[in-house]
Amino acid sequence: QLKDLIQRTNKKYGKPSAEKFVIRRVTIDGVLIRFKIEQELRIGLGDKLCNRYGNKGVISLIEDDKKMPRTPFGDRVDIILNPIGLIGRMNMGQLYELYCGLISKELGRRIIKLNDRSQVIDMLRRVLVKLDGSKGQKSSTRMINNMSKLSDAQFKNLVNQIKETGFVPIIIPPFQALKHQDINSALKVLGLKSAYHLFLPEFGVKTKNPVTVGYMYISKLEHIADLKVFGRSTGPVVAKTLQPTSGKRHEGGQRLGELDTYSFISY
């Protein structure tokens, strides 16, 4: 039965029926079964995150949700980024995405409360035109026209998707980047600000200065602190130098470079 299953699988995916497998230069007789195991790892200190604009950094603190700053909308902040990363990288695109995410969230809040289809389309038209950098606002005009042609069932399905996600998709065409004046205009249409005073629950006060807040995509990189931590006392050494062998695979040590040393000293 197993051989029949393998033959059907090979035929389905176009693989040769008598494929040979070699592991460590030894040909395997019979069937090779590979298992892929997925493991969900909780994020921790030292793990690396990045956004879509070249910014990356490690997690320096994981705070309790109850102590995280709150926005005027009642949402808790998930991640606080170091502003030096913006100045050092000089990538303003992440601010544009942050504000577009804020606009998208506000549109979602308002559309959920509206029942009239014409009001929803009118609101989207007033906002999306401001965020359209294409010539003659062709992109937003096409999108609004397509939404106007939806049937009642299709339009209801669209609103239900917005309710589930809480966001209205905003598509910026390639090579048609927005200007900050366009984003400011869209913010004004919805009565939004470029920065807010956030409430700090731990101290019961608001921030002295307004803080830029919004929504953006954050990705987790493969640099996981728990997998990098490794130590040894005695073990294999290189015969010529008597230094520890390199690499965890060979029970070796890990190099502490100049910048690593500075990090330890500063900590």
PDB file of C-alpha atoms in Angstrom:
ATOM      1  CA  GLN A   1       0.000   0.000   0.000  1.00  0.00           C
ATOM      2  CA  LEU A   2       2.818   2.404   0.829  1.00  0.00           C
ATOM      3  CA  LYS A   3       4.531   1.712  -2.508  1.00  0.00           C
ATOM      4  CA  ASP A   4       1.269   2.333  -4.372  1.00  0.00           C
ATOM      5  CA  LEU A   5       0.847   5.635  -2.549  1.00  0.00           C
ATOM      6  CA  ILE A   6       4.417   6.667  -3.395  1.00  0.00           C
ATOM      7  CA  GLN A   7       3.963   5.772  -7.061  1.00  0.00           C
ATOM      8  CA  ARG A   8       0.746   7.803  -7.273  1.00  0.00           C
ATOM      9  CA  THR A   9       2.426  10.746  -5.569  1.00  0.00           C
ATOM     10  CA  ASN A  10       5.447  10.619  -7.896  1.00  0.00           C
ATOM     11  CA  LYS A  11       3.149  10.426 -10.910  1.00  0.00           C
ATOM     12  CA  LYS A  12       1.098  13.376  -9.662  1.00  0.00           C
ATOM     13  CA  TYR A  13       4.141  15.632  -9.224  1.00  0.00           C
ATOM     14  CA  GLY A  14       6.057  14.327 -12.249  1.00  0.00           C
ATOM     15  CA  LYS A  15       8.857  12.627 -10.309  1.00  0.00           C
ATOM     16  CA  PRO A  16      10.642   9.491 -11.554  1.00  0.00           C
ATOM     17  CA  SER A  17       9.257   6.293 -10.048  1.00  0.00           C
ATOM     18  CA  ALA A  18      12.695   4.783  -9.378  1.00  0.00           C
ATOM     19  CA  GLU A  19      14.427   7.855  -7.976  1.00  0.00           C
ATOM     20  CA  LYS A  20      17.584   7.112  -5.990  1.00  0.00           C
ATOM     21  CA  PHE A  21      18.526   8.940  -2.817  1.00  0.00           C
ATOM     22  CA  VAL A  22      22.068   9.406  -1.574  1.00  0.00           C
ATOM     23  CA  ILE A  23      22.913  10.515   1.959  1.00  0.00           C
ATOM     24  CA  ARG A  24      26.553  10.955   2.916  1.00  0.00           C
ATOM     25  CA  ARG A  25      27.593   9.211  -0.308  1.00  0.00           C
ATOM     26  CA  VAL A  26      25.569   6.118   0.570  1.00  0.00           C
ATOM     27  CA  THR A  27      22.726   5.059  -1.740  1.00  0.00           C
ATOM     28  CA  ILE A  28      19.563   4.240   0.183  1.00  0.00           C
ATOM     29  CA  ASP A  29      17.661   1.078  -0.715  1.00  0.00           C
ATOM     30  CA  GLY A  30      13.928   1.371  -0.343  1.00  0.00           C
ATOM     31  CA  VAL A  31      11.937   4.526   0.353  1.00  0.00           C
ATOM     32  CA  LEU A  32      13.191   7.818   1.769  1.00  0.00           C
ATOM     33  CA  ILE A  33      10.632   9.652   3.890  1.00  0.00           C
ATOM     34  CA  ARG A  34      11.369  13.256   4.855  1.00  0.00           C
ATOM     35  CA  PHE A  35       9.516  14.963   7.695  1.00  0.00           C
ATOM     36  CA  LYS A  36       9.100  18.716   7.924  1.00  0.00           C
ATOM     37  CA  ILE A  37       8.391  19.831  11.465  1.00  0.00           C
ATOM     38  CA  GLU A  38       7.081  23.317  12.166  1.00  0.00           C
ATOM     39  CA  GLN A  39       7.772  24.907  15.510  1.00  0.00           C
ATOM     40  CA  GLU A  40       6.188  28.083  16.812  1.00  0.00           C
ATOM     41  CA  LEU A  41       8.721  30.119  18.775  1.00  0.00           C
ATOM     42  CA  ARG A  42       7.689  32.912  21.102  1.00  0.00           C
ATOM     43  CA  ILE A  43       9.469  36.170  20.460  1.00  0.00           C
ATOM     44  CA  GLY A  44      12.096  37.130  23.020  1.00  0.00           C
ATOM     45  CA  LEU A  45      14.810  39.621  23.891  1.00  0.00           C
ATOM     46  CA  GLY A  46      17.511  39.850  21.267  1.00  0.00           C
ATOM     47  CA  ASP A  47      15.306  38.610  18.415  1.00  0.00           C
ATOM     48  CA  LYS A  48      15.528  40.724  15.279  1.00  0.00           C
ATOM     49  CA  LEU A  49      12.650  42.537  13.572  1.00  0.00           C
ATOM     50  CA  CYS A  50      12.492  44.580  10.387  1.00  0.00           C
ATOM     51  CA  ASN A  51      10.054  46.600   8.330  1.00  0.00           C
ATOM     52  CA  ARG A  52       9.804  46.963   4.566  1.00  0.00           C
ATOM     53  CA  TYR A  53      12.170  49.925   4.275  1.00  0.00           C
ATOM     54  CA  GLY A  54      15.527  48.545   5.347  1.00  0.00           C
ATOM     55  CA  ASN A  55      15.101  49.222   9.053  1.00  0.00           C
ATOM     56  CA  LYS A  56      16.055  46.378  11.347  1.00  0.00           C
ATOM     57  CA  GLY A  57      16.894  46.034  14.989  1.00  0.00           C
ATOM     58  CA  VAL A  58      16.767  43.758  18.004  1.00  0.00           C
ATOM     59  CA  ILE A  59      14.157  43.698  20.753  1.00  0.00           C
ATOM     60  CA  SER A  60      15.562  45.405  23.834  1.00  0.00           C
ATOM     61  CA  LEU A  61      12.490  45.230  26.094  1.00  0.00           C
ATOM     62  CA  ILE A  62       9.233  43.294  26.260  1.00  0.00           C
ATOM     63  CA  GLU A  63       6.773  45.275  28.360  1.00  0.00           C
ATOM     64  CA  ASP A  64       3.495  44.223  29.918  1.00  0.00           C
ATOM     65  CA  ASP A  65       0.467  45.071  27.752  1.00  0.00           C
ATOM     66  CA  LYS A  66      -1.103  47.025  30.600  1.00  0.00           C
ATOM     67  CA  LYS A  67       1.885  49.384  30.684  1.00  0.00           C
ATOM     68  CA  MET A  68       2.053  50.081  26.946  1.00  0.00           C
ATOM     69  CA  PRO A  69       1.046  53.587  25.784  1.00  0.00           C
ATOM     70  CA  ARG A  70      -2.524  54.054  24.592  1.00  0.00           C
ATOM     71  CA  THR A  71      -3.685  56.125  21.644  1.00  0.00           C
ATOM     72  CA  PRO A  72      -6.635  58.553  21.791  1.00  0.00           C
ATOM     73  CA  PHE A  73      -8.611  55.859  19.938  1.00  0.00           C
ATOM     74  CA  GLY A  74      -8.178  53.452  22.863  1.00  0.00           C
ATOM     75  CA  ASP A  75      -5.711  51.131  21.099  1.00  0.00           C
ATOM     76  CA  ARG A  76      -2.559  49.918  22.830  1.00  0.00           C
ATOM     77  CA  VAL A  77       0.746  50.434  21.036  1.00  0.00           C
ATOM     78  CA  ASP A  78       2.289  47.112  19.983  1.00  0.00           C
ATOM     79  CA  ILE A  79       5.828  48.164  19.047  1.00  0.00           C
ATOM     80  CA  ILE A  80       7.870  51.277  19.818  1.00  0.00           C
ATOM     81  CA  LEU A  81      10.631  51.986  17.299  1.00  0.00           C
ATOM     82  CA  ASN A  82      13.763  53.976  18.025  1.00  0.00           C
ATOM     83  CA  PRO A  83      13.488  57.287  16.104  1.00  0.00           C
ATOM     84  CA  ILE A  84      17.246  57.200  15.473  1.00  0.00           C
ATOM     85  CA  GLY A  85      16.560  54.381  13.021  1.00  0.00           C
ATOM     86  CA  LEU A  86      14.577  56.817  10.901  1.00  0.00           C
ATOM     87  CA  ILE A  87      17.256  59.500  10.929  1.00  0.00           C
ATOM     88  CA  GLY A  88      20.154  57.092  10.435  1.00  0.00           C
ATOM     89  CA  ARG A  89      18.593  55.236   7.529  1.00  0.00           C
ATOM     90  CA  MET A  90      16.970  58.331   5.997  1.00  0.00           C
ATOM     91  CA  ASN A  91      14.036  56.254   4.748  1.00  0.00           C
ATOM     92  CA  MET A  92      10.908  58.382   4.902  1.00  0.00           C
ATOM     93  CA  GLY A  93       8.887  55.660   3.186  1.00  0.00           C
ATOM     94  CA  GLN A  94       8.113  54.011   6.520  1.00  0.00           C
ATOM     95  CA  LEU A  95       6.415  57.213   7.698  1.00  0.00           C
ATOM     96  CA  TYR A  96       4.271  57.211   4.568  1.00  0.00           C
ATOM     97  CA  GLU A  97       3.253  53.619   5.247  1.00  0.00           C
ATOM     98  CA  LEU A  98       2.598  54.456   8.906  1.00  0.00           C
ATOM     99  CA  TYR A  99       0.204  57.264   7.982  1.00  0.00           C
ATOM    100  CA  CYS A 100      -1.472  55.244   5.226  1.00  0.00           C
ATOM    101  CA  GLY A 101      -2.077  52.532   7.823  1.00  0.00           C
ATOM    102  CA  LEU A 102      -3.621  55.113  10.158  1.00  0.00           C
ATOM    103  CA  ILE A 103      -5.883  56.353   7.353  1.00  0.00           C
ATOM    104  CA  SER A 104      -6.799  52.770   6.441  1.00  0.00           C
ATOM    105  CA  LYS A 105      -7.765  51.995  10.042  1.00  0.00           C
ATOM    106  CA  GLU A 106      -9.891  55.142  10.377  1.00  0.00           C
ATOM    107  CA  LEU A 107     -11.682  54.379   7.114  1.00  0.00           C
ATOM    108  CA  GLY A 108     -12.446  50.918   8.469  1.00  0.00           C
ATOM    109  CA  ARG A 109     -13.895  52.375  11.688  1.00  0.00           C
ATOM    110  CA  ARG A 110     -16.189  54.736   9.799  1.00  0.00           C
ATOM    111  CA  ILE A 111     -17.360  52.330   7.115  1.00  0.00           C
ATOM    112  CA  ILE A 112     -18.451  49.820   9.763  1.00  0.00           C
ATOM    113  CA  LYS A 113     -20.804  52.468  11.197  1.00  0.00           C
ATOM    114  CA  LEU A 114     -22.259  53.480   7.813  1.00  0.00           C
ATOM    115  CA  ASN A 115     -25.204  51.625   6.345  1.00  0.00           C
ATOM    116  CA  ASP A 116     -25.729  53.710   3.221  1.00  0.00           C
ATOM    117  CA  ARG A 117     -23.766  52.488   0.222  1.00  0.00           C
ATOM    118  CA  SER A 118     -23.547  55.961  -1.350  1.00  0.00           C
ATOM    119  CA  GLN A 119     -22.009  57.389   1.838  1.00  0.00           C
ATOM    120  CA  VAL A 120     -19.326  54.687   1.867  1.00  0.00           C
ATOM    121  CA  ILE A 121     -18.386  55.315  -1.770  1.00  0.00           C
ATOM    122  CA  ASP A 122     -18.396  59.091  -1.244  1.00  0.00           C
ATOM    123  CA  MET A 123     -16.038  58.799   1.739  1.00  0.00           C
ATOM    124  CA  LEU A 124     -13.664  56.515  -0.147  1.00  0.00           C
ATOM    125  CA  ARG A 125     -13.700  58.867  -3.124  1.00  0.00           C
ATOM    126  CA  ARG A 126     -12.775  61.903  -0.995  1.00  0.00           C
ATOM    127  CA  VAL A 127      -9.876  60.066   0.679  1.00  0.00           C
ATOM    128  CA  LEU A 128      -8.461  57.777  -2.012  1.00  0.00           C
ATOM    129  CA  VAL A 129      -8.193  60.602  -4.552  1.00  0.00           C
ATOM    130  CA  LYS A 130      -5.824  62.377  -2.145  1.00  0.00           C
ATOM    131  CA  LEU A 131      -3.623  59.267  -1.983  1.00  0.00           C
ATOM    132  CA  ASP A 132      -3.519  58.653  -5.732  1.00  0.00           C
ATOM    133  CA  GLY A 133      -0.281  59.741  -7.399  1.00  0.00           C
ATOM    134  CA  SER A 134      -1.222  58.420 -10.832  1.00  0.00           C
ATOM    135  CA  LYS A 135      -1.816  60.807 -13.707  1.00  0.00           C
ATOM    136  CA  GLY A 136      -5.321  62.196 -13.523  1.00  0.00           C
ATOM    137  CA  GLN A 137      -6.051  59.993 -10.471  1.00  0.00           C
ATOM    138  CA  LYS A 138      -6.857  57.130 -12.846  1.00  0.00           C
ATOM    139  CA  SER A 139      -6.132  54.425 -10.264  1.00  0.00           C
ATOM    140  CA  SER A 140      -8.565  55.677  -7.606  1.00  0.00           C
ATOM    141  CA  THR A 141     -11.193  56.589 -10.208  1.00  0.00           C
ATOM    142  CA  ARG A 142     -11.088  53.064 -11.636  1.00  0.00           C
ATOM    143  CA  MET A 143     -11.365  51.571  -8.155  1.00  0.00           C
ATOM    144  CA  ILE A 144     -14.379  53.714  -7.212  1.00  0.00           C
ATOM    145  CA  ASN A 145     -16.113  52.931 -10.512  1.00  0.00           C
ATOM    146  CA  ASN A 146     -15.603  49.198  -9.966  1.00  0.00           C
ATOM    147  CA  MET A 147     -17.027  49.452  -6.448  1.00  0.00           C
ATOM    148  CA  SER A 148     -20.069  51.315  -7.780  1.00  0.00           C
ATOM    149  CA  LYS A 149     -20.788  48.427 -10.162  1.00  0.00           C
ATOM    150  CA  LEU A 150     -20.765  45.777  -7.428  1.00  0.00           C
ATOM    151  CA  SER A 151     -23.993  43.969  -6.709  1.00  0.00           C
ATOM    152  CA  ASP A 152     -25.598  44.307  -3.281  1.00  0.00           C
ATOM    153  CA  ALA A 153     -24.297  40.877  -2.263  1.00  0.00           C
ATOM    154  CA  GLN A 154     -20.759  41.684  -3.439  1.00  0.00           C
ATOM    155  CA  PHE A 155     -20.788  45.049  -1.680  1.00  0.00           C
ATOM    156  CA  LYS A 156     -22.018  43.430   1.535  1.00  0.00           C
ATOM    157  CA  ASN A 157     -19.210  40.886   1.277  1.00  0.00           C
ATOM    158  CA  LEU A 158     -16.696  43.737   0.875  1.00  0.00           C
ATOM    159  CA  VAL A 159     -18.003  45.487   3.997  1.00  0.00           C
ATOM    160  CA  ASN A 160     -17.870  42.211   5.942  1.00  0.00           C
ATOM    161  CA  GLN A 161     -14.209  41.770   4.972  1.00  0.00           C
ATOM    162  CA  ILE A 162     -13.485  45.295   6.229  1.00  0.00           C
ATOM    163  CA  LYS A 163     -15.231  44.431   9.504  1.00  0.00           C
ATOM    164  CA  GLU A 164     -13.087  41.307   9.915  1.00  0.00           C
ATOM    165  CA  THR A 165      -9.752  43.014   9.247  1.00  0.00           C
ATOM    166  CA  GLY A 166     -10.595  46.495  10.530  1.00  0.00           C
ATOM    167  CA  PHE A 167      -8.754  48.072   7.594  1.00  0.00           C
ATOM    168  CA  VAL A 168      -9.568  49.374   4.118  1.00  0.00           C
ATOM    169  CA  PRO A 169      -6.886  48.291   1.588  1.00  0.00           C
ATOM    170  CA  ILE A 170      -4.907  51.225   0.188  1.00  0.00           C
ATOM    171  CA  ILE A 171      -2.910  50.398  -2.943  1.00  0.00           C
ATOM    172  CA  ILE A 172      -0.125  52.750  -4.030  1.00  0.00           C
ATOM    173  CA  PRO A 173       0.823  52.059  -7.686  1.00  0.00           C
ATOM    174  CA  PRO A 174       4.548  51.409  -8.375  1.00  0.00           C
ATOM    175  CA  PHE A 175       6.754  54.441  -9.086  1.00  0.00           C
ATOM    176  CA  GLN A 176       3.933  56.799  -8.108  1.00  0.00           C
ATOM    177  CA  ALA A 177       4.993  57.664  -4.587  1.00  0.00           C
ATOM    178  CA  LEU A 178       2.938  60.099  -2.583  1.00  0.00           C
ATOM    179  CA  LYS A 179       4.035  63.493  -1.372  1.00  0.00           C
ATOM    180  CA  HIS A 180       3.685  64.414   2.267  1.00  0.00           C
ATOM    181  CA  GLN A 181       1.242  67.150   1.251  1.00  0.00           C
ATOM    182  CA  ASP A 182      -1.065  64.474  -0.189  1.00  0.00           C
ATOM    183  CA  ILE A 183      -0.977  62.469   3.029  1.00  0.00           C
ATOM    184  CA  ASN A 184      -1.662  65.580   5.112  1.00  0.00           C
ATOM    185  CA  SER A 185      -4.679  66.344   2.927  1.00  0.00           C
ATOM    186  CA  ALA A 186      -6.054  62.826   3.434  1.00  0.00           C
ATOM    187  CA  LEU A 187      -5.484  63.102   7.194  1.00  0.00           C
ATOM    188  CA  LYS A 188      -7.434  66.375   7.306  1.00  0.00           C
ATOM    189  CA  VAL A 189     -10.383  64.851   5.444  1.00  0.00           C
ATOM    190  CA  LEU A 190     -10.727  62.268   8.238  1.00  0.00           C
ATOM    191  CA  GLY A 191      -9.886  64.688  11.051  1.00  0.00           C
ATOM    192  CA  LEU A 192      -6.652  62.874  11.898  1.00  0.00           C
ATOM    193  CA  LYS A 193      -3.379  64.357  13.152  1.00  0.00           C
ATOM    194  CA  SER A 194       0.212  63.578  12.250  1.00  0.00           C
ATOM    195  CA  ALA A 195       1.054  62.961  15.930  1.00  0.00           C
ATOM    196  CA  TYR A 196      -0.806  62.438  19.196  1.00  0.00           C
ATOM    197  CA  HIS A 197      -0.173  62.711  22.922  1.00  0.00           C
ATOM    198  CA  LEU A 198      -0.181  59.104  24.123  1.00  0.00           C
ATOM    199  CA  PHE A 199      -1.459  58.081  27.548  1.00  0.00           C
ATOM    200  CA  LEU A 200       1.036  56.255  29.780  1.00  0.00           C
ATOM    201  CA  PRO A 201      -0.968  53.949  32.114  1.00  0.00           C
ATOM    202  CA  GLU A 202       1.972  53.228  34.407  1.00  0.00           C
ATOM    203  CA  PHE A 203       2.313  56.903  35.368  1.00  0.00           C
ATOM    204  CA  GLY A 204      -1.219  58.144  34.681  1.00  0.00           C
ATOM    205  CA  VAL A 205      -0.047  60.991  32.429  1.00  0.00           C
ATOM    206  CA  LYS A 206       0.250  61.777  28.733  1.00  0.00           C
ATOM    207  CA  THR A 207       3.487  62.194  26.814  1.00  0.00           C
ATOM    208  CA  LYS A 208       4.936  65.700  26.923  1.00  0.00           C
ATOM    209  CA  ASN A 209       5.434  65.810  23.161  1.00  0.00           C
ATOM    210  CA  PRO A 210       3.111  64.425  20.473  1.00  0.00           C
ATOM    211  CA  VAL A 211       4.202  61.038  19.103  1.00  0.00           C
ATOM    212  CA  THR A 212       3.850  59.748  15.553  1.00  0.00           C
ATOM    213  CA  VAL A 213       1.573  56.716  15.627  1.00  0.00           C
ATOM    214  CA  GLY A 214       0.086  54.473  12.962  1.00  0.00           C
ATOM    215  CA  TYR A 215       0.153  51.001  11.440  1.00  0.00           C
ATOM    216  CA  MET A 216       2.877  49.314   9.394  1.00  0.00           C
ATOM    217  CA  TYR A 217       4.088  45.862   8.394  1.00  0.00           C
ATOM    218  CA  ILE A 218       6.684  44.336  10.742  1.00  0.00           C
ATOM    219  CA  SER A 219       8.478  41.071   9.922  1.00  0.00           C
ATOM    220  CA  LYS A 220      10.453  38.733  12.159  1.00  0.00           C
ATOM    221  CA  LEU A 221      13.857  37.699  10.850  1.00  0.00           C
ATOM    222  CA  GLU A 222      15.583  34.359  11.324  1.00  0.00           C
ATOM    223  CA  HIS A 223      17.997  35.817  13.877  1.00  0.00           C
ATOM    224  CA  ILE A 224      16.703  34.202  17.084  1.00  0.00           C
ATOM    225  CA  ALA A 225      18.603  34.934  20.273  1.00  0.00           C
ATOM    226  CA  ASP A 226      17.857  31.592  21.949  1.00  0.00           C
ATOM    227  CA  LEU A 227      19.360  29.700  19.007  1.00  0.00           C
ATOM    228  CA  LYS A 228      22.511  31.821  19.042  1.00  0.00           C
ATOM    229  CA  VAL A 229      23.304  31.509  22.742  1.00  0.00           C
ATOM    230  CA  PHE A 230      26.031  28.922  23.157  1.00  0.00           C
ATOM    231  CA  GLY A 231      28.895  28.349  25.550  1.00  0.00           C
ATOM    232  CA  ARG A 232      31.600  25.805  26.352  1.00  0.00           C
ATOM    233  CA  SER A 233      34.320  25.234  28.895  1.00  0.00           C
ATOM    234  CA  THR A 234      36.776  22.718  27.466  1.00  0.00           C
ATOM    235  CA  GLY A 235      36.464  20.982  24.141  1.00  0.00           C
ATOM    236  CA  PRO A 236      38.040  20.461  20.726  1.00  0.00           C
ATOM    237  CA  VAL A 237      40.839  22.855  19.750  1.00  0.00           C
ATOM    238  CA  VAL A 238      42.853  23.599  16.623  1.00  0.00           C
ATOM    239  CA  ALA A 239      46.182  21.747  16.801  1.00  0.00           C
ATOM    240  CA  LYS A 240      48.310  24.619  15.457  1.00  0.00           C
ATOM    241  CA  THR A 241      46.956  27.470  17.579  1.00  0.00           C
ATOM    242  CA  LEU A 242      45.229  25.606  20.424  1.00  0.00           C
ATOM    243  CA  GLN A 243      42.259  27.941  19.838  1.00  0.00           C
ATOM    244  CA  PRO A 244      38.720  26.501  20.128  1.00  0.00           C
ATOM    245  CA  THR A 245      37.321  25.100  16.909  1.00  0.00           C
ATOM    246  CA  SER A 246      34.929  27.435  15.123  1.00  0.00           C
ATOM    247  CA  GLY A 247      31.193  26.822  14.984  1.00  0.00           C
ATOM    248  CA  LYS A 248      28.635  25.286  17.306  1.00  0.00           C
ATOM    249  CA  ARG A 249      28.449  22.213  15.070  1.00  0.00           C
ATOM    250  CA  HIS A 250      32.035  21.340  16.016  1.00  0.00           C
ATOM    251  CA  GLU A 251      31.517  22.173  19.708  1.00  0.00           C
ATOM    252  CA  GLY A 252      33.543  25.297  19.134  1.00  0.00           C
ATOM    253  CA  GLY A 253      33.434  28.765  20.569  1.00  0.00           C
ATOM    254  CA  GLN A 254      31.836  31.920  19.247  1.00  0.00           C
ATOM    255  CA  ARG A 255      33.831  34.987  18.362  1.00  0.00           C
ATOM    256  CA  LEU A 256      33.383  38.176  20.366  1.00  0.00           C
ATOM    257  CA  GLY A 257      34.352  41.014  18.066  1.00  0.00           C
ATOM    258  CA  GLU A 258      35.030  44.679  18.690  1.00  0.00           C
ATOM    259  CA  LEU A 259      31.421  45.830  18.352  1.00  0.00           C
ATOM    260  CA  ASP A 260      30.191  42.954  20.517  1.00  0.00           C
ATOM    261  CA  THR A 261      32.622  43.993  23.232  1.00  0.00           C
ATOM    262  CA  TYR A 262      31.405  47.602  23.060  1.00  0.00           C
ATOM    263  CA  SER A 263      27.822  46.379  23.445  1.00  0.00           C
ATOM    264  CA  PHE A 264      28.682  44.433  26.592  1.00  0.00           C
ATOM    265  CA  ILE A 265      30.563  47.402  28.055  1.00  0.00           C
ATOM    266  CA  SER A 266      27.718  49.834  27.324  1.00  0.00           C
ATOM    267  CA  TYR A 267      25.183  47.450  28.858  1.00  0.00           C
TER     268      TYR A 267
END
